[in-house]
Amino acid sequence: MKNIRNFCIIAHIDHGKSTLADRLLQATNTVTERELKEQLLDDMDLERERGITIKSHAIQMDYEQDGEKYILNLIDTPGHVDFSYEVSRSIAACEGALLIVDASQGIEAQTISNLYLALEHDLTIIPVLNKIDLPHADPEVVAEQIMDLIACDYEDIIHASGKTGLGVENILKAIIDRIPAPEGDPEAPLQALIFDSVYNPFRGVEVYFRVMNGQMTKGDHVKFVNTRKQYHADEIGSLKLKQQPREIVSTGDVGYLISGIKEAKEVKVGDTITHVDKSCEKSIAGFEDVKPMVFAGIYPVDTQDFEELRSSMEKLQLNDASLVWEPETSAALGFGFRCGFLGMLHLEIVQERLEREFDMTVITTAPSVQYHAYLTKNDERVVVNAPSDLPDPSKLDRIEEPFIKANIITKADFVGPVISLCMDRRGTLMSQTYLTTDRVELVFEIPLAEVVFDFFDRLKTISKGYASFDYELIGFRASKLVKLDILLNNDPVDAFCAIVHRDRAYERGKRVCEKLKEVIPRQQFEIPIQSAIGNKVISRETIRALRKNVIAKCYGGDISRKRKLLEKQKKGKKRMRQLGNVEVTQEAFMAVLSVD
Ligand code: GDP
Ligand code: MG
């Protein structure tokens, strides 16, 4: 145990985390040159293309220093706020973290929020100044920033380059010398933290864990404390480049467990593994059942593909524990699914995977949050995951929406614009703290609905990329909310409707109509677009007819002729849906969120 080191790498995107991880694997002979594909740890296509680590993984390295043999467990963490719970669990499995900063860029947004998570868990931080091979690197200035941020000495900072391999030996030495060995009692009852799981269609779910106390032996009868499920440890082992089966995984170590679990959602990250007999007294603190934060409808472009979409969704859910869905029927779009996601990135990933892995073309409706509507009668609560499900306003006592506590760290120069942005999103400034003369932490309470769409992009733009944003849910609060209906060609379109704040409904309705006018292609007939609250129309736009009004001519006449005329004009089926007799693109479904 005294020769084990468990660590993770914290870095802003593109600062070189994956490249440096590869160098560590090479230097410890964990992989050979031949085995080393670029960015080895990012094994999903999608991750590779986006250059981000979506799921965390772990890998074990053997390393010898001064004749002593060490085991170094590198636990990889996802970097995006959608997955912050997973990051916190990976960090909880470590004693130390490499803090990597690009010497040509300096400290940036994501560095800070993950650093704070690491400090919360008392991790030892090893600062690494990376990419010092770049001609425009400015190691002195960036070193100052790092010293400012974590209050370390210049000598503590390791100069490195993932490209040339410079500094890699120093990093390995620092991991051994500075990061404490794990503590814990090998004789105590088993207590292991699940920090990740990976779906394997052939072997069942692979559970990654860190043993805090006790030990796990192959064949043990174990239980997961929070889900109360029991399993036999059919196979356990350590995570080298490939899995390496072992008889025992003991205190302080990181390992995997395979026990024929068929669905990803059966395993909850943050749960505690113990023995069925001789259980540990307490589960490991910090467990949360992660709940979806963002909901959207997913519909096949072609209504005939509904069953195929269902089977794709089922397969996707097998390996994505955080995706939830149920069938939904829309008057406008027909049969589809109401899906719950961790956040917007998660939504994008699901949509992309449906298209790439399952060859489905889908329409996604505007994402929204969950609302709680309370009926006047009995104060009964109705959970509203789709805006069109909101009960009749005359029956409602109040509507509550989720609020978050948002932590934003930015430069002093951008405090004004950041506060304006958040106030504009119905936020309340709770505190403003200067961390250094140039770094400010702002805390807001904001409705979640105001940040799900494009908030982070805005924040990045107004702060020139220099703002980190993190949030936690603080609960549901009553707000003056109303349902905004959108009528296309005089028909209300359920997939377009949204729940908005009453004071902004008029403005919002107007903008949605304008936006829809922009994105719906002109057709052979005139299309009125209206927004309405209840029966009251609050704005109207008109898409003028494209050319000679062919439809008007056969008005009242032969329906099939009308349809034929339209069919003739139809082309480019991708991400297009027919709503009544209007063709609508994917973009139109997001119009309701357009806030510019
Ligand atoms: P990550 O997003 O933190 O995992 O960053 P990557 O490891 O994917 O690196 C981002 C980009 O920087 C890639 O194009 C790398 O080739 C490049 N890169 C990484 N480390 C270095 C370095 O030390 N020097 C130079 N010049 N480029 C680097
Ligand atoms: Mg990476």
XYZ file of C-alpha atoms and ligand atoms in Angstrom:
625
model
C 0.000 0.000 0.000
C 2.815 2.424 0.766
C 3.965 2.090 -2.838
C 0.638 2.941 -4.459
C -0.122 6.390 -5.865
C -3.576 7.332 -7.140
C -3.816 10.504 -9.189
C -5.820 12.328 -11.812
C -5.024 15.049 -14.334
C -6.762 18.406 -14.279
C -6.505 20.670 -17.307
C -8.431 23.110 -19.387
C -9.412 21.644 -22.746
C -6.516 21.442 -25.230
C -3.859 22.145 -22.622
C -2.399 18.709 -23.318
C -3.878 16.311 -20.798
C -4.283 13.372 -23.170
C -0.895 13.875 -24.792
C 0.869 13.970 -21.453
C -1.044 10.918 -20.239
C 0.243 9.065 -23.299
C 3.805 10.105 -22.442
C 3.419 8.763 -18.905
C 2.175 5.444 -20.270
C 5.143 5.272 -22.598
C 7.713 6.243 -19.983
C 6.465 3.517 -17.661
C 6.402 0.948 -20.479
C 2.681 0.477 -19.900
C 2.309 0.698 -23.649
C 4.836 0.176 -26.361
C 5.421 2.661 -29.133
C 3.493 0.399 -31.458
C 0.496 0.152 -29.159
C 0.410 3.842 -28.630
C -2.194 5.366 -30.785
C -2.479 9.068 -30.406
C -4.616 10.023 -27.444
C -4.937 6.494 -26.244
C -7.339 7.209 -23.421
C -10.021 8.705 -25.626
C -11.353 5.571 -27.213
C -14.748 6.708 -28.377
C -14.814 8.185 -31.882
C -16.887 11.044 -30.651
C -14.437 11.864 -27.888
C -11.603 11.863 -30.311
C -13.289 14.156 -32.777
C -14.351 16.625 -30.142
C -11.049 16.283 -28.358
C -12.783 15.873 -25.054
C -12.909 13.017 -22.635
C -16.507 12.076 -22.113
C -16.235 9.018 -19.943
C -13.510 8.657 -17.386
C -11.233 5.654 -17.418
C -8.411 4.390 -15.295
C -5.055 2.856 -16.119
C -2.360 1.323 -13.963
C 1.371 1.865 -14.468
C 4.351 0.129 -12.880
C 7.324 2.294 -12.152
C 10.628 1.765 -10.393
C 12.425 4.524 -8.533
C 15.585 4.031 -6.432
C 15.087 0.271 -6.511
C 11.531 0.546 -5.131
C 8.606 -0.687 -7.226
C 5.554 1.555 -7.385
C 2.034 1.188 -8.718
C 0.677 4.411 -10.218
C -3.050 4.539 -10.947
C -4.041 7.287 -13.359
C -7.737 8.052 -13.134
C -8.974 10.080 -16.082
C -11.755 12.621 -15.549
C -14.280 14.153 -17.944
C -13.959 17.910 -18.197
C -17.465 19.177 -18.906
C -19.919 20.622 -16.396
C -22.602 18.132 -17.525
C -20.462 15.407 -16.010
C -19.253 17.250 -12.909
C -20.657 14.603 -10.596
C -18.502 11.958 -12.289
C -15.495 14.236 -12.026
C -16.093 14.638 -8.302
C -16.235 10.840 -7.834
C -13.014 10.298 -9.814
C -11.316 12.940 -7.725
C -12.599 11.293 -4.556
C -10.758 8.141 -5.647
C -7.372 9.939 -5.765
C -4.811 11.370 -3.357
C -3.197 13.721 -5.839
C -3.704 15.636 -9.086
C -1.484 16.927 -11.857
C -2.568 20.465 -12.644
C -1.612 21.032 -16.259
C -1.442 24.526 -17.669
C -0.545 25.400 -21.249
C 2.464 27.747 -21.077
C 1.261 29.641 -24.143
C -2.290 30.137 -22.847
C -2.140 30.457 -19.080
C -4.731 29.444 -16.543
C -8.176 29.137 -18.015
C -11.735 28.514 -17.037
C -12.015 24.740 -16.669
C -8.695 24.504 -14.870
C -10.149 26.379 -11.967
C -13.428 24.585 -11.312
C -11.759 21.165 -11.359
C -8.904 22.461 -9.235
C -11.435 23.550 -6.627
C -13.019 20.105 -6.675
C -9.584 18.596 -6.087
C -8.839 20.985 -3.235
C -12.221 20.185 -1.682
C -11.077 16.580 -1.485
C -7.691 17.593 -0.037
C -5.735 16.322 -3.012
C -2.040 17.109 -3.328
C -1.615 19.321 -6.386
C 1.409 18.996 -8.669
C 1.550 22.007 -11.000
C 2.849 21.279 -14.502
C 3.673 23.952 -17.034
C 3.068 22.212 -20.351
C 3.917 22.955 -24.004
C 7.053 24.871 -23.100
C 8.449 23.793 -26.487
C 6.125 26.283 -28.196
C 7.966 29.393 -29.427
C 5.306 31.700 -28.020
C 5.172 29.962 -24.645
C 5.547 32.365 -21.754
C 6.561 30.113 -18.864
C 7.535 32.948 -16.495
C 4.209 34.776 -16.670
C 2.152 31.599 -16.522
C 4.229 30.313 -13.601
C 3.296 33.520 -11.735
C -0.379 32.792 -12.384
C -0.030 29.267 -11.070
C 1.798 30.436 -7.942
C -0.982 32.962 -7.425
C -3.687 30.359 -7.864
C -2.441 27.550 -5.667
C 0.073 29.386 -3.463
C 3.076 27.256 -4.375
C 6.764 28.080 -4.942
C 8.334 28.463 -8.340
C 10.439 25.339 -7.660
C 7.259 23.254 -7.248
C 6.238 23.835 -10.858
C 7.416 21.227 -13.352
C 8.284 22.415 -16.846
C 7.133 19.901 -19.420
C 6.252 19.184 -22.999
C 3.941 16.392 -23.994
C 5.280 16.811 -27.485
C 8.998 16.355 -26.834
C 8.650 14.306 -23.664
C 10.580 16.858 -21.632
C 9.818 16.801 -17.919
C 8.061 13.442 -17.948
C 10.619 11.825 -15.602
C 10.245 14.757 -13.217
C 6.494 14.327 -13.219
C 6.805 10.635 -12.346
C 9.240 11.458 -9.565
C 6.914 14.148 -8.188
C 3.977 11.739 -8.240
C 5.963 9.347 -6.054
C 7.598 11.916 -3.774
C 4.777 14.396 -3.277
C 1.502 12.469 -3.469
C 0.789 10.567 -0.249
C 0.276 6.820 -0.324
C -3.339 5.772 0.261
C -4.494 5.249 3.822
C -7.078 2.762 4.985
C -7.318 -0.480 6.896
C -6.818 -3.721 4.941
C -8.283 -5.681 7.868
C -11.498 -3.639 8.000
C -14.698 -4.679 6.192
C -14.590 -4.011 2.440
C -15.442 -0.464 1.438
C -14.843 0.424 -2.223
C -15.909 3.516 -4.165
C -17.401 3.087 -7.644
C -16.007 5.959 -9.703
C -16.974 4.783 -13.156
C -18.494 1.989 -15.167
C -18.261 0.974 -18.777
C -20.784 -1.003 -20.752
C -19.454 -4.056 -22.513
C -22.000 -5.851 -24.697
C -20.215 -9.193 -24.329
C -19.108 -9.303 -20.726
C -21.653 -7.099 -19.003
C -20.994 -3.822 -17.236
C -17.424 -3.316 -16.052
C -17.365 -1.533 -12.721
C -14.308 0.575 -11.849
C -13.633 1.030 -8.150
C -11.112 2.241 -5.637
C -10.758 0.215 -2.434
C -10.828 2.496 0.629
C -10.746 -0.269 3.248
C -10.566 -4.063 3.294
C -10.102 -6.171 0.211
C -12.071 -7.852 -2.532
C -11.339 -11.439 -3.534
C -12.448 -13.137 -6.723
C -15.741 -14.958 -6.171
C -16.766 -12.805 -3.187
C -20.441 -12.201 -2.574
C -20.666 -8.413 -2.680
C -23.405 -5.795 -2.515
C -23.737 -2.233 -3.755
C -24.908 -0.299 -0.722
C -27.121 2.358 -2.329
C -28.815 0.230 -4.985
C -28.974 -2.710 -2.542
C -28.118 -5.133 -5.351
C -25.995 -8.212 -4.745
C -23.523 -9.837 -7.084
C -20.775 -12.409 -7.241
C -17.392 -11.005 -8.125
C -16.931 -13.299 -11.147
C -13.826 -11.492 -12.274
C -11.771 -8.786 -10.620
C -8.430 -7.314 -11.525
C -6.380 -4.291 -12.326
C -6.624 -1.990 -15.291
C -3.539 -2.125 -17.445
C -3.778 -1.378 -21.127
C -5.958 -4.475 -21.074
C -7.746 -5.822 -18.051
C -5.537 -8.037 -15.952
C -7.492 -10.522 -13.824
C -6.314 -10.956 -10.240
C -7.336 -12.921 -7.154
C -7.367 -9.931 -4.810
C -7.732 -6.174 -5.066
C -6.754 -4.620 -1.762
C -6.888 -1.352 0.205
C -5.631 1.682 -1.673
C -5.759 0.030 -5.074
C -7.914 0.612 -8.132
C -9.592 -2.267 -9.922
C -12.441 -3.526 -12.042
C -15.263 -5.925 -11.295
C -17.296 -7.997 -13.731
C -20.374 -9.795 -12.498
C -22.734 -10.172 -15.431
C -24.555 -6.857 -14.979
C -26.576 -6.327 -18.147
C -27.535 -2.658 -18.040
C -25.443 0.411 -17.376
C -28.105 2.012 -15.220
C -27.884 -0.757 -12.642
C -24.515 0.639 -11.553
C -24.466 4.060 -9.895
C -21.258 6.044 -9.858
C -20.471 7.052 -6.270
C -21.989 3.894 -4.770
C -20.099 1.776 -2.216
C -19.212 -1.890 -2.685
C -18.999 -4.043 0.412
C -19.376 -7.697 1.369
C -22.811 -9.196 1.930
C -21.509 -10.774 5.143
C -19.356 -8.502 7.235
C -20.552 -5.252 5.633
C -18.912 -1.912 6.221
C -20.765 0.316 8.667
C -21.059 3.357 6.477
C -21.244 3.946 2.761
C -18.757 6.401 1.276
C -19.973 9.998 1.557
C -20.994 12.013 -1.474
C -23.257 9.537 -3.248
C -25.931 11.103 -5.421
C -28.499 9.583 -7.690
C -27.832 11.732 -10.722
C -31.036 13.098 -12.198
C -31.649 14.476 -15.657
C -31.634 18.258 -15.791
C -32.711 18.871 -19.363
C -35.594 17.337 -21.302
C -36.322 17.270 -24.999
C -38.433 15.316 -27.453
C -36.688 13.109 -29.997
C -38.693 12.163 -33.086
C -37.840 10.237 -36.223
C -37.763 12.417 -39.309
C -39.700 9.730 -41.055
C -42.720 8.674 -38.960
C -42.315 5.108 -40.220
C -38.995 4.838 -38.406
C -40.518 5.046 -34.943
C -40.002 1.377 -34.043
C -36.442 1.491 -35.295
C -35.836 4.583 -33.194
C -37.259 2.799 -30.170
C -34.887 -0.121 -30.560
C -31.955 2.285 -31.041
C -32.917 4.169 -27.885
C -33.082 0.897 -25.973
C -29.596 -0.070 -27.112
C -28.239 3.372 -26.327
C -29.693 3.247 -22.839
C -27.944 -0.058 -22.146
C -24.635 1.754 -22.194
C -25.632 5.235 -21.129
C -26.766 5.077 -17.535
C -27.772 8.727 -17.371
C -30.090 8.731 -20.376
C -33.768 8.336 -19.503
C -36.738 8.371 -21.849
C -40.372 7.487 -22.266
C -42.619 7.355 -25.323
C -44.406 10.599 -26.106
C -47.035 11.552 -28.631
C -47.078 14.940 -30.227
C -50.009 16.199 -32.263
C -47.508 17.828 -34.588
C -44.767 15.211 -34.760
C -46.507 11.931 -34.066
C -44.769 9.217 -32.048
C -41.465 9.934 -30.426
C -39.714 10.035 -27.073
C -39.397 12.479 -24.218
C -35.791 12.169 -23.076
C -33.960 13.376 -19.993
C -30.298 14.431 -20.178
C -27.611 15.584 -17.757
C -27.143 18.769 -19.766
C -26.806 20.164 -23.250
C -23.573 18.372 -24.136
C -25.161 15.089 -23.114
C -28.136 15.867 -25.364
C -25.836 16.571 -28.306
C -23.916 13.370 -27.692
C -27.088 11.267 -27.643
C -28.333 12.875 -30.832
C -25.019 12.324 -32.555
C -24.736 8.741 -31.414
C -28.237 8.010 -32.717
C -27.191 9.322 -36.082
C -23.749 7.745 -36.262
C -24.108 4.437 -34.509
C -27.724 3.733 -35.412
C -28.066 5.637 -38.645
C -31.196 7.421 -37.438
C -32.179 10.883 -38.606
C -34.006 12.604 -35.812
C -35.670 15.887 -34.940
C -34.977 17.204 -31.464
C -37.418 19.639 -29.916
C -36.287 22.618 -27.862
C -34.788 21.449 -24.570
C -36.533 22.494 -21.397
C -36.287 21.829 -17.679
C -38.714 20.019 -15.411
C -41.527 22.102 -13.917
C -43.728 21.336 -10.935
C -47.282 22.552 -11.402
C -49.562 22.605 -8.345
C -53.299 22.243 -8.860
C -55.636 24.499 -6.893
C -57.576 21.380 -5.967
C -55.785 19.471 -3.153
C -52.491 21.183 -3.966
C -51.727 18.121 -6.092
C -48.349 18.239 -7.839
C -48.044 17.568 -11.560
C -44.540 16.935 -12.898
C -44.154 18.602 -16.292
C -41.324 17.363 -18.489
C -42.813 18.684 -21.721
C -44.178 22.236 -21.846
C -47.259 21.074 -23.737
C -48.180 18.901 -20.722
C -48.784 21.915 -18.525
C -52.345 21.688 -17.101
C -54.898 24.347 -17.918
C -53.864 27.617 -16.198
C -57.316 28.043 -14.653
C -56.676 24.902 -12.622
C -53.246 25.960 -11.419
C -52.305 27.415 -8.092
C -48.643 27.953 -8.986
C -45.775 26.668 -11.085
C -42.342 25.969 -9.642
C -39.109 25.743 -11.595
C -35.633 24.459 -10.672
C -33.112 27.020 -9.461
C -29.358 26.605 -9.397
C -26.522 28.179 -7.520
C -24.100 29.258 -10.234
C -20.441 29.819 -9.484
C -18.649 31.920 -12.034
C -14.973 32.727 -11.862
C -13.734 35.408 -14.191
C -11.281 38.265 -14.583
C -12.000 41.581 -12.893
C -12.427 43.261 -16.314
C -15.448 41.119 -17.125
C -17.405 41.445 -13.885
C -19.777 44.062 -15.334
C -20.761 42.131 -18.465
C -21.080 38.857 -16.530
C -23.414 40.448 -13.987
C -25.526 41.954 -16.803
C -25.767 38.606 -18.526
C -26.911 36.854 -15.353
C -29.399 39.583 -14.397
C -30.790 39.364 -17.895
C -31.319 35.657 -17.270
C -33.350 36.373 -14.129
C -30.359 35.800 -11.873
C -29.753 37.272 -8.422
C -26.195 38.113 -7.424
C -25.533 36.498 -4.051
C -21.861 37.302 -3.571
C -18.803 38.752 -5.235
C -15.369 37.773 -3.943
C -11.945 38.812 -5.168
C -9.769 35.689 -5.139
C -6.758 37.695 -6.292
C -6.572 41.276 -7.536
C -7.548 40.026 -10.970
C -9.745 37.005 -10.316
C -13.307 37.312 -9.104
C -15.784 34.712 -7.983
C -19.429 35.587 -8.557
C -22.251 33.553 -7.069
C -25.739 33.786 -8.540
C -29.053 32.108 -8.037
C -30.595 31.586 -11.455
C -33.462 29.536 -12.861
C -31.945 26.471 -14.529
C -34.099 27.131 -17.607
C -32.107 30.302 -18.225
C -28.769 28.527 -18.450
C -29.536 25.302 -20.314
C -29.305 26.873 -23.692
C -26.373 28.958 -24.945
C -25.590 30.494 -21.537
C -22.110 29.034 -21.386
C -21.375 30.160 -24.949
C -22.476 33.676 -24.095
C -20.435 33.682 -20.964
C -17.370 32.586 -22.876
C -17.909 35.232 -25.531
C -18.340 38.167 -23.175
C -15.382 37.076 -21.047
C -13.119 36.242 -24.015
C -13.069 32.646 -22.836
C -11.954 33.596 -19.376
C -14.804 32.396 -17.205
C -15.460 29.113 -15.539
C -18.974 28.139 -14.745
C -20.258 25.482 -12.440
C -23.611 24.950 -10.853
C -25.559 22.933 -8.389
C -29.294 22.509 -8.051
C -30.722 24.287 -5.011
C -34.376 23.340 -5.392
C -37.713 24.305 -6.909
C -39.154 27.789 -6.474
C -42.398 29.384 -7.577
C -42.102 31.739 -10.553
C -44.635 33.634 -12.629
C -44.626 31.256 -15.558
C -46.962 30.922 -18.483
C -47.250 28.655 -21.473
C -46.401 30.316 -24.741
C -48.140 28.705 -27.706
C -46.971 28.995 -31.263
C -49.441 28.676 -34.120
C -48.329 27.807 -37.585
C -50.908 28.257 -40.290
C -53.442 28.845 -37.483
C -52.725 25.488 -35.836
C -51.005 25.358 -32.464
C -47.813 23.294 -32.715
C -47.204 21.461 -29.442
C -43.548 20.839 -30.247
C -42.972 24.606 -30.449
C -44.599 25.597 -27.197
C -42.543 26.727 -24.233
C -42.915 27.718 -20.608
C -41.638 31.246 -20.121
C -41.648 33.980 -17.511
C -44.782 36.133 -17.700
C -42.891 39.429 -17.834
C -40.955 38.230 -20.829
C -43.639 36.309 -22.651
C -44.526 39.124 -25.016
C -40.943 39.801 -26.027
C -40.218 36.105 -26.337
C -43.326 35.438 -28.434
C -42.380 38.216 -30.777
C -38.848 36.951 -31.224
C -39.907 33.359 -31.787
C -42.220 34.450 -34.588
C -39.466 36.534 -36.153
C -37.007 33.685 -35.876
C -39.430 31.165 -37.337
C -40.061 33.499 -40.213
C -36.334 33.460 -40.860
C -35.822 29.709 -40.679
C -38.951 28.273 -42.252
C -38.436 28.198 -45.987
C -40.993 30.104 -48.018
C -43.479 27.796 -49.603
C -46.028 28.133 -52.347
C -48.577 29.588 -49.969
C -48.643 32.240 -47.312
C -47.965 31.033 -43.757
C -49.078 33.019 -40.730
C -46.999 32.487 -37.594
C -48.517 33.566 -34.303
C -47.618 33.395 -30.662
C -50.325 33.234 -28.046
C -50.898 32.938 -24.329
C -54.131 31.100 -23.691
C -56.515 32.424 -26.335
C -54.771 35.719 -26.694
C -52.561 36.156 -29.734
C -49.615 38.344 -28.793
C -47.669 38.568 -32.032
C -47.802 37.635 -35.666
C -45.483 37.319 -38.624
C -46.245 36.152 -42.123
C -44.086 34.108 -44.430
C -44.971 35.301 -47.879
C -45.741 32.832 -50.618
C -42.777 31.813 -52.720
C -44.313 32.276 -56.131
C -47.620 32.105 -57.928
C -50.002 30.859 -55.300
C -50.618 27.397 -56.702
C -52.339 26.098 -53.609
C -54.832 28.916 -53.390
C -55.955 27.984 -56.849
C -57.062 24.552 -55.892
C -58.464 25.681 -52.581
C -61.651 23.806 -51.890
C -60.792 21.587 -54.756
C -59.176 18.223 -54.976
C -57.061 17.492 -51.899
C -54.883 14.918 -53.609
C -53.947 17.383 -56.294
C -52.935 19.824 -53.574
C -50.768 17.187 -51.963
C -49.185 16.226 -55.255
C -48.229 19.792 -55.925
C -46.511 19.978 -52.572
C -44.796 16.640 -52.964
C -43.308 17.832 -56.206
C -41.582 20.650 -54.394
C -40.223 18.428 -51.680
C -36.516 17.831 -51.640
C -33.648 17.412 -49.209
C -35.420 15.279 -46.651
C -32.777 15.518 -44.011
C -33.993 16.870 -40.686
C -37.199 18.190 -42.195
C -40.658 17.567 -40.898
C -44.029 18.235 -42.355
C -46.239 20.124 -39.900
C -49.684 20.210 -41.430
C -48.733 21.347 -44.883
C -45.667 23.310 -43.830
C -42.173 21.918 -44.055
C -40.040 22.720 -41.075
C -36.325 22.227 -40.430
C -34.574 21.199 -37.236
C -33.527 24.805 -36.721
C -37.145 25.867 -36.349
C -37.578 23.610 -33.338
C -34.855 25.527 -31.544
C -36.328 28.923 -32.493
C -38.210 29.119 -29.243
C -34.854 29.333 -27.474
C -33.443 32.049 -29.666
C -32.714 34.901 -27.357
C -30.711 37.259 -29.513
P -6.415 17.767 -23.923
O -7.663 18.383 -24.490
O -6.012 18.468 -22.650
O -6.496 16.280 -23.761
O -5.247 18.113 -24.965
P -4.520 17.184 -26.018
O -3.557 16.278 -25.348
O -5.533 16.568 -26.894
O -3.657 18.276 -26.792
C -4.262 19.356 -27.474
C -3.368 19.772 -28.637
O -2.129 20.277 -28.163
C -3.016 18.625 -29.582
O -3.010 19.130 -30.885
C -1.609 18.228 -29.140
O -0.878 17.667 -30.194
C -1.042 19.543 -28.695
N -0.032 19.387 -27.634
C -0.177 18.700 -26.482
N 0.923 18.821 -25.719
C 1.795 19.591 -26.410
C 3.107 20.099 -26.137
O 3.727 19.845 -25.095
N 3.669 20.891 -27.094
C 3.036 21.207 -28.245
N 3.645 21.974 -29.107
N 1.798 20.752 -28.523
C 1.176 19.969 -27.618
Mg -8.117 14.852 -24.077
